[in-house]
């Protein structure tokens, strides 16, 4: 799900992308998301490509997607953008049963998570900081 947000009054333009029901633990995804929050787009790509975690691949795909949407829909330059907001929320648990000895069963709980990434333009960021 992709949302493009244009707020009236403020001249900020941000692009938001949400990936739901990603098959990984929210704790493992947060470990990667905490490293990229607030960084520029190019720096984020370098960090995610070199991280040894399995959680970095779906997040890398999301960052590519949000940048492509910003470029195509709003004509924003990727080099001038940064990750303004990145969060991971827990999703539904996939519950399965595993057969065990003597006819018993053992529950297996596979966690899922929802990942949200918001991309903003750098030039607008410095504009707001000068007004404060």
Coordinates of N, CA and C in Angstrom, one line a residue:
X1 N 0.8 -1.2 0.0 CA 0.0 0.0 0.0 C 0.9 1.2 0.0
X2 N 0.6 2.2 -0.9 CA 1.5 3.3 -1.1 C 0.6 4.6 -0.9
X3 N 1.0 5.5 -0.1 CA 0.3 6.7 0.1 C 1.2 7.9 -0.2
X4 N 0.7 8.9 -1.0 CA 1.4 10.1 -1.2 C 0.7 11.2 -0.4
X5 N 1.5 11.9 0.4 CA 0.9 12.8 1.3 C 1.3 14.2 0.9
X6 N 0.4 15.1 0.7 CA 0.7 16.5 0.5 C -0.1 17.3 1.5
X7 N 0.6 18.0 2.4 CA 0.0 18.7 3.5 C -0.2 20.2 3.0
X8 N -1.4 20.7 3.3 CA -1.7 22.1 3.0 C -1.1 23.0 4.1
X9 N -0.7 24.1 3.7 CA -0.1 25.1 4.6 C 1.4 24.9 4.7
X10 N 1.8 23.7 4.9 CA 3.3 23.4 4.9 C 3.6 23.0 3.5
X11 N 4.8 23.4 3.1 CA 5.2 23.0 1.7 C 6.0 21.7 1.8
X12 N 5.6 20.7 2.7 CA 6.3 19.5 2.7 C 5.7 18.5 1.8
X13 N 6.5 17.7 1.2 CA 6.0 16.6 0.4 C 6.7 15.3 0.8
X14 N 5.9 14.3 1.2 CA 6.4 13.1 1.7 C 5.7 11.9 1.0
X15 N 6.4 10.9 0.8 CA 5.9 9.7 0.2 C 6.0 8.6 1.2
X16 N 4.9 7.8 1.4 CA 4.8 6.8 2.5 C 4.5 5.5 1.8
X17 N 5.2 4.5 2.2 CA 5.0 3.1 1.7 C 4.8 2.2 2.9
X18 N 3.9 1.3 2.9 CA 3.6 0.3 3.9 C 3.6 -1.1 3.4
X19 N 4.4 -2.0 4.0 CA 4.4 -3.4 3.6 C 3.8 -4.1 4.8
X20 N 2.8 -4.9 4.5 CA 2.1 -5.6 5.6 C 2.3 -7.1 5.5
X21 N 2.3 -7.7 6.7 CA 2.4 -9.2 6.8 C 3.7 -9.7 6.2
X22 N 4.8 -9.1 6.6 CA 6.1 -9.6 6.2 C 6.5 -10.7 7.2
X23 N 7.0 -11.8 6.7 CA 7.2 -13.0 7.5 C 8.5 -12.9 8.2
X24 N 8.6 -12.1 9.3 CA 9.7 -12.0 10.1 C 9.3 -11.3 11.4
X25 N 10.1 -11.5 12.4 CA 9.8 -10.9 13.7 C 10.0 -9.4 13.7
X26 N 9.2 -8.7 14.4 CA 9.3 -7.3 14.5 C 10.6 -6.8 15.2
X27 N 11.1 -7.6 16.1 CA 12.4 -7.3 16.8 C 13.5 -7.3 15.8
X28 N 13.5 -8.3 14.9 CA 14.6 -8.5 13.9 C 14.5 -7.4 12.9
X29 N 13.3 -7.0 12.5 CA 13.2 -5.9 11.5 C 13.6 -4.5 12.2
X30 N 13.2 -4.3 13.4 CA 13.6 -3.1 14.1 C 15.1 -2.9 14.2
X31 N 15.8 -4.0 14.4 CA 17.3 -3.9 14.5 C 17.8 -3.2 13.2
X32 N 17.2 -3.5 12.1 CA 17.7 -2.9 10.8 C 17.2 -1.5 10.6
X33 N 15.9 -1.3 10.9 CA 15.2 0.0 10.7 C 15.9 1.1 11.6
X34 N 16.3 0.7 12.8 CA 16.9 1.7 13.6 C 18.2 2.3 13.0
X35 N 18.9 1.5 12.2 CA 20.1 1.9 11.6 C 19.9 2.9 10.4
X36 N 18.7 2.9 9.8 CA 18.5 3.8 8.6 C 17.6 5.0 8.9
X37 N 17.0 5.1 10.0 CA 16.1 6.2 10.3 C 16.8 7.5 10.3
X38 N 16.4 8.5 9.6 CA 17.0 9.8 9.5 C 18.1 9.9 8.6
X39 N 18.5 8.9 7.8 CA 19.6 9.0 6.9 C 19.2 9.3 5.5
X40 N 20.1 9.7 4.7 CA 19.8 10.0 3.3 C 19.5 8.8 2.5
X41 N 18.9 8.9 1.4 CA 18.5 7.8 0.6 C 19.8 7.0 0.1
X42 N 20.8 7.7 -0.4 CA 22.0 7.0 -0.9 C 22.7 6.3 0.2
X43 N 22.8 6.9 1.4 CA 23.5 6.3 2.6 C 22.7 5.1 3.0
X44 N 21.4 5.2 3.0 CA 20.5 4.0 3.4 C 20.7 2.8 2.5
X45 N 20.9 3.1 1.2 CA 21.1 1.9 0.2 C 22.4 1.3 0.5
X46 N 23.5 2.0 0.8 CA 24.8 1.4 1.1 C 24.7 0.6 2.4
X47 N 24.0 1.1 3.4 CA 23.9 0.4 4.7 C 23.2 -0.9 4.5
X48 N 22.1 -0.8 3.8 CA 21.2 -2.0 3.7 C 21.9 -3.1 2.8
X49 N 22.6 -2.7 1.8 CA 23.3 -3.7 1.0 C 24.4 -4.4 1.7
X50 N 25.0 -3.8 2.7 CA 26.2 -4.4 3.4 C 25.8 -5.0 4.7
X51 N 24.6 -4.9 5.1 CA 24.2 -5.5 6.4 C 24.0 -7.0 6.2
X52 N 24.5 -7.8 7.2 CA 24.4 -9.2 7.1 C 23.1 -9.9 7.5
X53 N 22.1 -9.1 7.8 CA 20.8 -9.6 8.3 C 19.9 -9.9 7.2
X54 N 19.0 -11.0 7.5 CA 18.0 -11.4 6.5 C 16.9 -10.3 6.4
X55 N 16.7 -9.6 7.4 CA 15.7 -8.6 7.4 C 16.0 -7.4 6.5
X56 N 17.2 -7.2 6.1 CA 17.6 -6.0 5.3 C 17.1 -6.1 3.9
X57 N 16.8 -7.3 3.4 CA 16.4 -7.4 2.0 C 15.0 -6.9 1.7
X58 N 13.9 -7.3 2.5 CA 12.6 -6.7 2.3 C 12.6 -5.2 2.6
X59 N 13.4 -4.7 3.5 CA 13.5 -3.3 3.8 C 14.1 -2.6 2.6
X60 N 15.2 -3.2 2.0 CA 15.8 -2.6 0.8 C 14.8 -2.5 -0.3
X61 N 14.0 -3.5 -0.5 CA 13.0 -3.5 -1.5 C 12.0 -2.3 -1.3
X62 N 11.6 -2.1 0.0 CA 10.7 -1.0 0.3 C 11.3 0.3 0.0
X63 N 12.6 0.5 0.4 CA 13.3 1.8 0.1 C 13.3 2.1 -1.4
X64 N 13.7 1.0 -2.2 CA 13.7 1.2 -3.6 C 12.3 1.6 -4.1
X65 N 11.3 1.0 -3.6 CA 9.9 1.3 -4.0 C 9.4 2.7 -3.7
X66 N 9.7 3.1 -2.4 CA 9.3 4.5 -2.0 C 10.1 5.5 -2.9
X67 N 11.3 5.3 -3.2 CA 12.1 6.2 -4.0 C 11.5 6.3 -5.4
X68 N 11.2 5.1 -6.0 CA 10.7 5.1 -7.3 C 9.3 5.8 -7.4
X69 N 8.5 5.6 -6.4 CA 7.2 6.3 -6.3 C 7.4 7.8 -6.2
X70 N 8.3 8.2 -5.4 CA 8.6 9.6 -5.3 C 9.0 10.3 -6.6
X71 N 9.9 9.5 -7.3 CA 10.4 10.0 -8.5 C 9.3 10.0 -9.6
X72 N 8.5 9.0 -9.7 CA 7.5 8.9 -10.8 C 6.3 9.8 -10.5
X73 N 5.8 9.8 -9.3 CA 4.5 10.5 -9.0 C 4.7 11.9 -8.7
X74 N 5.8 12.3 -8.0 CA 6.0 13.7 -7.5 C 7.2 14.3 -8.1
X75 N 8.0 13.6 -9.0 CA 9.2 14.2 -9.6 C 10.2 14.6 -8.6
X76 N 10.3 13.9 -7.5 CA 11.4 14.2 -6.5 C 12.7 13.5 -6.9
X77 N 13.8 14.1 -6.6 CA 15.1 13.5 -6.9 C 15.5 12.7 -5.7
X78 N 15.9 11.4 -6.0 CA 16.3 10.5 -4.9 C 17.5 11.0 -4.1
X79 N 18.4 11.8 -4.8 CA 19.6 12.2 -4.1 C 19.3 13.3 -3.1
X80 N 18.2 14.0 -3.2 CA 17.8 15.1 -2.3 C 16.8 14.6 -1.2
X81 N 16.6 13.3 -1.1 CA 15.6 12.8 -0.1 C 16.3 12.1 1.0
X82 N 15.5 11.9 2.1 CA 16.0 11.2 3.3 C 14.8 10.5 3.9
X83 N 15.2 9.5 4.7 CA 14.1 8.7 5.4 C 13.7 9.5 6.7
X84 N 12.5 10.1 6.6 CA 12.1 10.9 7.7 C 11.4 10.0 8.8
X85 N 10.8 9.0 8.4 CA 10.1 8.1 9.4 C 10.2 6.7 9.0
X86 N 10.6 5.8 9.9 CA 10.6 4.4 9.6 C 10.2 3.6 10.9
X87 N 9.2 2.8 10.7 CA 8.7 2.1 11.9 C 8.3 0.7 11.6
X88 N 8.3 -0.2 12.6 CA 8.0 -1.6 12.4 C 6.9 -1.9 13.5
X89 N 5.8 -2.4 13.1 CA 4.8 -2.8 14.0 C 4.5 -4.3 13.9
X90 N 4.1 -4.9 15.0 CA 3.9 -6.3 15.0 C 2.6 -6.7 14.2
X91 N 2.6 -7.8 13.5 CA 1.4 -8.2 12.8 C 0.8 -9.4 13.4
X92 N 0.0 -10.1 12.6 CA -0.7 -11.3 13.1 C 0.3 -12.5 13.2
X93 N 0.0 -13.4 14.1 CA 0.8 -14.6 14.3 C 0.2 -15.7 13.4
X94 N 1.1 -16.4 12.6 CA 0.6 -17.5 11.9 C 0.8 -18.7 12.8
X95 N -0.3 -19.4 13.1 CA -0.3 -20.5 14.1 C -0.4 -21.8 13.3
X96 N 0.6 -22.7 13.5 CA 0.6 -24.0 12.9 C 0.8 -25.1 14.0
X97 N 0.4 -26.3 13.7 CA 0.6 -27.4 14.7 C 1.6 -28.4 14.1
X98 N 2.6 -28.8 14.9 CA 3.6 -29.7 14.6 C 3.3 -31.0 15.3
X99 N 3.3 -32.2 14.6 CA 3.0 -33.4 15.3 C 4.2 -33.8 16.1
X100 N 3.9 -34.3 17.3 CA 4.9 -34.8 18.3 C 4.6 -36.2 18.7
X101 N 5.4 -36.7 19.6 CA 5.3 -38.1 20.0 C 3.9 -38.4 20.7
X102 N 3.5 -39.6 20.6 CA 2.3 -40.1 21.3 C 1.0 -39.4 20.8
X103 N 1.0 -38.9 19.6 CA -0.2 -38.3 19.1 C -0.5 -36.9 19.5
X104 N 0.5 -36.3 20.2 CA 0.3 -34.9 20.6 C 0.7 -33.9 19.5
X105 N 0.4 -32.7 19.8 CA 0.8 -31.7 18.8 C 1.5 -30.5 19.6
X106 N 2.3 -29.8 18.8 CA 3.1 -28.7 19.4 C 2.8 -27.5 18.6
X107 N 2.4 -26.3 19.2 CA 2.1 -25.2 18.4 C 3.4 -24.4 17.9
X108 N 3.4 -24.0 16.6 CA 4.4 -23.2 16.1 C 3.8 -21.9 15.7
X109 N 4.4 -20.8 16.2 CA 3.9 -19.4 16.0 C 4.9 -18.7 15.1
X110 N 4.5 -18.4 13.9 CA 5.4 -17.6 13.0 C 5.0 -16.1 13.1
X111 N 5.8 -15.3 13.5 CA 5.4 -13.8 13.6 C 5.5 -13.1 12.3
X112 N 4.7 -12.1 12.1 CA 4.7 -11.2 11.0 C 4.8 -9.8 11.5
X113 N 5.2 -8.9 10.6 CA 5.3 -7.5 11.0 C 4.8 -6.6 9.8
X114 N 4.5 -5.3 10.1 CA 4.2 -4.3 9.2 C 5.3 -3.2 9.2
X115 N 5.8 -2.9 8.0 CA 6.9 -2.0 8.0 C 6.4 -0.7 7.2
X116 N 6.7 0.5 7.8 CA 6.3 1.7 7.2 C 7.5 2.6 7.0
X117 N 7.7 3.1 5.8 CA 8.8 4.0 5.5 C 8.3 5.3 4.9
X118 N 8.7 6.5 5.4 CA 8.3 7.8 4.8 C 9.5 8.5 4.3
X119 N 9.5 8.9 3.1 CA 10.6 9.6 2.4 C 10.2 11.1 2.2
X120 N 11.1 12.0 2.6 CA 10.9 13.4 2.5 C 12.0 14.0 1.7
X121 N 11.8 15.3 1.2 CA 12.8 16.0 0.5 C 13.7 16.8 1.4
X122 N 15.0 16.8 1.2 CA 15.9 17.5 2.1 C 15.7 19.0 2.1
X123 N 15.5 19.5 0.9 CA 15.4 21.0 0.8 C 14.2 21.5 1.7
X124 N 13.1 20.8 1.9 CA 12.1 21.2 2.8 C 12.5 21.0 4.2
X125 N 13.3 20.1 4.6 CA 13.8 19.9 5.9 C 14.5 21.1 6.4
X126 N 15.4 21.7 5.6 CA 16.2 22.8 6.0 C 15.3 24.1 6.0
X127 N 14.3 24.1 5.2 CA 13.4 25.2 5.3 C 12.7 25.3 6.6
X128 N 12.2 24.1 7.1 CA 11.5 24.1 8.4 C 12.5 24.4 9.6
X129 N 13.7 24.0 9.5 CA 14.6 24.2 10.6 C 15.0 25.7 10.7
X130 N 15.0 26.4 9.6 CA 15.3 27.8 9.6 C 14.2 28.6 10.2
X131 N 12.9 28.1 10.1 CA 11.8 28.9 10.6 C 11.6 28.7 12.1
X132 N 12.2 27.6 12.7 CA 12.0 27.4 14.1 C 12.8 28.3 15.0

